[in-house]
Amino acid sequence: STFIQSPTDVYGPVALHEPTPSSARDFGAVVFGAPFAIMRPESAADVALLLAALSSAPTRPRATVAAHGAGHSLQGQAQARGGIVLETRSLPRAVAVVVADGDGEGGENTARAYADVGAGALWVEVLEECLKAGLAPLSWTDYLYLTVGGTLSNAGISGQAFKHGPQISNVLQLQVVTGNGEVVTCSPTESPDLFFAVLGGLGQFGIITRARILLQHAPPKVRWVRAFYDSFETFTKDQEFLISIPEQVDYVEGFMVLNEHSIASSSIAFPAPISFNPDFGSHGKRKVYYCIEFAVHDFQEDDGSSVDHVVELVSGEMSYVRPHVYSAEVSYFDFLNRVRMEEESLRRQGLWDVPHPWLNMFVPRHGIARLKDLLVDTVLAGHFDGAILVYPLLSDKWDRNTSAVVPSTPDGVMYIFSVLRSADPSRCGPGCVEEILEQHRRVADEACRVGGGIGAKQYLARQPSQAHWRDHFGSSWDRFVARKARFDPARVLGPGQGIFPSTDSASSMWR
Ligand SMILES: Cc1cc2nc3c(=O)[nH]c(=O)nc-3n(C[C@H](O)[C@H](O)[C@H](O)COP(=O)(O)OP(=O)(O)OC[C@H]3O[C@@H](n4cnc5c(N)ncnc54)[C@H](O)[C@@H]3O)c2cc1C
């Protein structure tokens, strides 16, 4: 029978297990939905058996299925209340690095290197394996303890995205099990409709089981630079200068400096001492500062003089508050893994496993000053624990065929604004978290208002209703719906996103 009686029922050779606590929660710790069962597939074929059985089941209500990678979603997106959580970490995680010969012309430059990885692999595992061959993926997230399948279902952005595009722009091929239970190998030329649907597809069209990720030569070291600003305008102008010289610069980010704590906590991984001690003002007259962070890959084994030269030339063109530029030389691995040190520090303080009301938005350049002011007047008006990242991206590095949503950008430049807030339970209990989420809702509604001046789109958010999802997708909504009808017509996948509430079991799937 395809109607599940108990969590230990078996679909062919596929066993279901009793739910674990982690299957009902995530990093956000604001939405909790216990599944009926969990599944630990060992192959794409296992996933196919389950999905083929569920999608063809005549019985209603049907069980839904959510892929769960590292569980670092923020609002229950990897949960399946009353359904089945499929733990992708149990899929094979071997990383195979392949250097394919080019067509002879130009030697090394035409060689194409890639890694074939299981979708449940963490990016840090991919990095470790690729570095053994002196190679690495091009585009990253700030934090590496996320799965390949999880970030490719969103976009995957960090300071390299201005140069190489998001992670979803650096994938050569995927193996996907569709909602119908079909195992398909897809790429931009082979089943391209499924390939592009799944990238940024929020887990709605299939379970990614493997991915082929583009690689490049990894630098042994990185020169990591920080420069401080007292003006938002100068800060963003210099960020835009940096992204205009991708031949020299490999990474560009930035963050708001709200208080001494912003500098201290962001300096946990940054090895150079910082002596920027500005006046943050007092009651009513608050002053906010900004920090640009950029990095240059250092391929030189010896004295690093050519990188010194690049950094000197580039920073000479920048208008930071003099003399506040700081730089440090770190290994490429430590640079990419920098957030791990912050995690360890927060864990020691008991501040990692706390609620994380986050707000992430892509904002076209013309709306950034207004959005910054809106944040300062609302989210940042009171006490704030966490970080606010602000950095530019180039929209022509995003493939519009994917399901990822970014704003329309008349001049091709958009910014990510990431309000990465932690709610320390000793000062912000459940009611306070609820208020923060409400406030984020209002800010997002204002910033993303159709026909409004800011023109933002949210990233990583679970929209509160299907009407909001429709607005979020805008002109690509019809395509998203058509993709769902084609690849997961029974609406088995991704209930935690709340995009396609199943009409027959809506009450158990909704919060
Ligand atoms: C500390 C921290 C730092 C972060 N930094 C960044 C950053 O710098 N840049 C950035 O872009 N994002 C960042 N994120 C967000 C992160 O990319 C997303 O939360 C991502 O979903 C996390 O991956 P995961 O493996 O934990 O996915 P999960 O939370 O397990 O899943 C996320 C979604 O993808 C679906 N999914 C997961 N695996 C698959 C699969 N194999 N096939 C199909 N669907 C799947 C799930 O069902 C769910 O809808 C960060 C998150 C945290 C908590």
Coordinates of C-alpha atoms in Angstrom, one line a residue, residues 195-457:
F195 CA 18.0 21.9 -15.0
F196 CA 17.0 25.6 -14.9
A197 CA 13.8 24.9 -12.9
V198 CA 15.7 23.2 -10.1
L199 CA 18.4 25.9 -9.7
G200 CA 17.0 28.4 -7.3
G201 CA 13.8 26.2 -7.3
L202 CA 13.3 26.1 -3.5
G203 CA 13.0 22.3 -3.6
Q204 CA 9.8 22.5 -5.5
F205 CA 10.6 20.4 -8.6
G206 CA 12.8 17.6 -7.6
I207 CA 15.4 16.3 -5.2
I208 CA 18.9 17.1 -6.4
T209 CA 21.0 14.0 -5.8
R210 CA 24.3 15.0 -7.5
A211 CA 25.9 18.1 -8.9
R212 CA 28.8 18.9 -11.2
I213 CA 30.5 22.0 -10.0
L214 CA 32.9 24.1 -12.1
L215 CA 36.4 24.5 -10.6
Q216 CA 39.4 26.8 -11.0
H217 CA 43.0 26.9 -9.7
A218 CA 42.9 27.7 -6.0
P219 CA 45.3 30.3 -4.7
P220 CA 47.4 29.2 -1.7
K221 CA 46.8 32.4 0.0
V222 CA 44.5 35.5 0.0
R223 CA 45.2 39.1 0.9
W224 CA 42.2 40.2 2.9
V225 CA 41.6 43.9 3.2
R226 CA 39.2 46.0 5.3
A227 CA 38.6 49.8 5.0
F228 CA 36.2 51.9 7.1
Y229 CA 33.8 54.6 6.0
D230 CA 31.6 57.3 7.7
S231 CA 29.4 57.8 4.6
F232 CA 27.1 55.3 3.0
E233 CA 27.5 57.1 -0.3
T234 CA 31.2 56.8 -0.4
F235 CA 31.1 53.3 0.9
T236 CA 28.8 52.1 -2.0
K237 CA 30.7 54.2 -4.5
D238 CA 33.9 52.4 -3.6
Q239 CA 32.2 49.0 -3.6
E240 CA 31.1 49.7 -7.1
F241 CA 34.6 50.8 -8.1
L242 CA 35.9 47.4 -6.8
I243 CA 33.4 45.3 -8.7
S244 CA 34.3 47.2 -11.8
I245 CA 37.9 45.8 -11.7
P246 CA 37.4 42.0 -11.5
E247 CA 40.8 41.4 -13.1
Q248 CA 42.4 42.8 -9.9
V249 CA 39.8 41.9 -7.2
D250 CA 38.5 38.5 -6.3
Y251 CA 36.0 39.2 -3.5
V252 CA 34.0 42.2 -2.4
E253 CA 31.6 42.5 0.6
G254 CA 30.9 45.1 3.3
F255 CA 28.9 45.6 6.5
M256 CA 27.4 48.2 8.6
V257 CA 29.3 49.2 11.7
L258 CA 26.7 50.0 14.4
N259 CA 28.8 49.9 17.5
E260 CA 32.1 48.7 19.0
H261 CA 30.6 45.2 19.1
S262 CA 30.2 45.2 15.3
I263 CA 33.9 45.6 14.9
A264 CA 34.9 43.1 17.6
S265 CA 32.6 40.3 16.4
S266 CA 33.5 40.7 12.8
S267 CA 37.2 40.6 13.7
I268 CA 37.2 37.2 15.2
A269 CA 38.6 35.7 12.0
F270 CA 40.4 38.8 10.7
P271 CA 43.9 38.4 11.9
A272 CA 45.1 42.1 11.8
P273 CA 44.4 44.3 14.8
I274 CA 41.9 47.1 14.0
S275 CA 42.2 50.5 15.6
F276 CA 39.1 52.2 14.3
N277 CA 37.4 53.6 17.3
P278 CA 34.9 56.2 16.0
D279 CA 32.3 58.2 17.9
F280 CA 29.0 56.3 17.7
G281 CA 27.2 59.3 19.1
S282 CA 24.8 59.3 21.9
H283 CA 21.0 59.5 22.6
G284 CA 19.2 60.6 19.5
K285 CA 22.3 61.5 17.6
R286 CA 23.5 58.1 16.5
K287 CA 26.3 57.6 14.0
V288 CA 26.6 54.6 11.8
Y289 CA 29.8 53.5 10.0
Y290 CA 30.6 51.1 7.2
C291 CA 33.3 48.6 6.4
I292 CA 34.3 47.4 2.9
E293 CA 36.0 44.0 2.8
F294 CA 37.8 43.0 -0.4
A295 CA 40.3 40.2 -1.2
V296 CA 42.9 39.4 -3.8
H297 CA 44.0 35.9 -4.5
D298 CA 47.8 35.4 -4.0
F299 CA 49.3 32.8 -6.3
Q300 CA 52.8 33.9 -5.4
E301 CA 54.7 31.4 -3.3
D302 CA 57.4 33.8 -2.2
D303 CA 57.1 37.4 -0.9
G304 CA 53.7 38.3 -2.2
S305 CA 55.0 41.6 -3.6
S306 CA 52.8 41.7 -6.6
V307 CA 49.7 41.3 -4.4
D308 CA 51.0 44.2 -2.2
H309 CA 51.3 46.2 -5.4
V310 CA 47.7 45.5 -6.4
V311 CA 46.3 46.3 -3.0
E312 CA 48.3 49.5 -2.8
L313 CA 47.1 50.6 -6.2
V314 CA 43.4 49.7 -5.6
S315 CA 43.2 51.1 -2.1
G316 CA 44.9 54.3 -3.3
E317 CA 41.8 54.9 -5.5
M318 CA 39.4 54.4 -2.5
S319 CA 38.0 57.1 -0.2
Y320 CA 37.9 55.4 3.2
V321 CA 38.4 57.3 6.4
R322 CA 42.2 57.6 6.4
P323 CA 44.3 55.8 7.7
H324 CA 41.7 53.1 8.4
V325 CA 42.6 50.4 6.0
Y326 CA 43.9 47.1 7.4
S327 CA 45.1 44.0 5.6
A328 CA 46.1 40.4 6.4
E329 CA 47.5 37.4 4.6
V330 CA 45.6 34.2 5.2
S331 CA 45.4 30.7 3.7
Y332 CA 42.6 30.3 1.1
F333 CA 41.0 27.7 3.2
D334 CA 40.9 29.9 6.4
F335 CA 39.6 32.8 4.4
L336 CA 36.7 30.8 2.9
N337 CA 36.0 29.2 6.3
R338 CA 36.1 32.4 8.3
V339 CA 32.6 32.2 9.6
R340 CA 33.4 29.0 11.3
M341 CA 35.5 30.9 13.8
E342 CA 32.5 33.2 14.6
E343 CA 30.4 30.1 15.0
E344 CA 32.8 28.6 17.5
S345 CA 32.9 31.8 19.5
L346 CA 29.1 32.2 19.5
R347 CA 28.7 28.5 20.5
R348 CA 31.1 29.1 23.5
Q349 CA 28.8 31.9 24.6
G350 CA 25.6 29.8 24.1
L351 CA 24.5 32.2 21.3
W352 CA 24.5 29.9 18.3
D353 CA 21.4 27.8 18.9
V354 CA 19.1 30.7 19.4
P355 CA 16.3 32.1 17.2
H356 CA 17.6 33.9 14.1
P357 CA 15.0 36.3 12.7
W358 CA 16.9 37.2 9.5
L359 CA 15.9 39.5 6.6
N360 CA 17.7 39.2 3.3
M361 CA 16.9 41.4 0.3
F362 CA 18.2 42.1 -3.2
V363 CA 17.9 45.8 -3.9
P364 CA 18.4 47.6 -7.2
R365 CA 21.0 50.3 -6.9
H366 CA 18.5 53.2 -7.1
G367 CA 16.7 51.9 -3.9
I368 CA 19.7 51.3 -1.6
A369 CA 19.9 54.6 0.2
R370 CA 16.1 54.4 0.9
L371 CA 16.4 50.9 2.1
K372 CA 19.4 51.8 4.4
D373 CA 17.4 54.6 5.9
L374 CA 14.3 52.4 6.3
L375 CA 16.5 49.8 8.2
V376 CA 18.1 52.5 10.4
D377 CA 14.7 53.9 11.3
T378 CA 13.1 50.5 12.1
V379 CA 15.2 47.3 12.6
L380 CA 18.2 49.1 13.8
A381 CA 16.5 51.7 16.0
G382 CA 16.8 49.6 19.2
H383 CA 19.2 47.1 20.5
F384 CA 20.7 44.9 17.7
D385 CA 22.7 41.7 18.0
G386 CA 24.1 40.4 14.8
A387 CA 25.5 41.7 11.5
I388 CA 24.2 43.6 8.5
L389 CA 26.0 42.8 5.3
V390 CA 25.7 45.1 2.3
Y391 CA 27.4 44.5 -1.0
P392 CA 26.9 44.8 -4.7
L393 CA 26.2 42.2 -7.3
L394 CA 25.9 42.3 -11.1
S395 CA 22.6 41.1 -12.5
D396 CA 24.1 40.0 -15.8
K397 CA 25.9 37.2 -13.9
W398 CA 22.5 35.7 -13.1
D399 CA 20.8 33.4 -15.6
R400 CA 17.2 34.4 -16.0
N401 CA 16.3 30.8 -17.0
T402 CA 16.8 29.7 -13.4
S403 CA 14.0 29.9 -10.8
A404 CA 15.9 32.4 -8.6
V405 CA 14.2 35.7 -8.3
V406 CA 16.2 39.0 -8.4
P407 CA 14.9 42.5 -9.0
S408 CA 15.0 44.3 -12.3
T409 CA 18.0 46.5 -12.3
P410 CA 18.0 49.3 -14.9
D411 CA 21.8 49.7 -14.6
G412 CA 22.7 46.1 -13.9
V413 CA 23.8 46.7 -10.3
M414 CA 21.9 45.3 -7.3
Y415 CA 22.9 45.0 -3.6
I416 CA 22.3 42.3 -1.1
F417 CA 21.2 43.6 2.3
S418 CA 21.4 40.9 4.9
V419 CA 20.1 41.6 8.4
L420 CA 21.6 38.6 10.2
R421 CA 20.1 38.9 13.7
S422 CA 20.4 36.7 16.7
A423 CA 17.9 36.8 19.5
D424 CA 19.7 36.1 22.8
P425 CA 16.9 34.5 24.9
S426 CA 18.1 36.3 28.0
R427 CA 17.1 39.6 26.5
C428 CA 14.7 38.7 23.7
G429 CA 12.1 36.0 24.4
P430 CA 9.4 34.5 22.1
G431 CA 7.3 37.7 22.1
C432 CA 10.2 39.8 21.2
V433 CA 11.2 37.5 18.4
E434 CA 7.6 37.6 17.1
E435 CA 7.8 41.4 17.1
I436 CA 11.1 41.4 15.2
L437 CA 9.5 39.1 12.6
E438 CA 6.5 41.4 12.3
Q439 CA 8.8 44.4 11.8
H440 CA 10.7 42.5 9.1
R441 CA 7.4 41.7 7.5
R442 CA 6.5 45.4 7.4
V443 CA 10.0 46.4 6.1
A444 CA 9.8 43.7 3.4
D445 CA 6.3 44.7 2.4
E446 CA 7.5 48.3 2.0
A447 CA 10.7 47.5 0.2
C448 CA 9.2 44.9 -2.1
R449 CA 5.9 46.7 -2.8
V450 CA 4.9 46.3 -6.4
G451 CA 5.3 49.7 -8.1
G452 CA 7.1 51.0 -5.0
G453 CA 10.3 53.1 -5.2
I454 CA 12.7 50.6 -3.7
G455 CA 11.9 47.6 -5.9
A456 CA 13.5 44.9 -3.7
K457 CA 13.1 41.1 -3.8

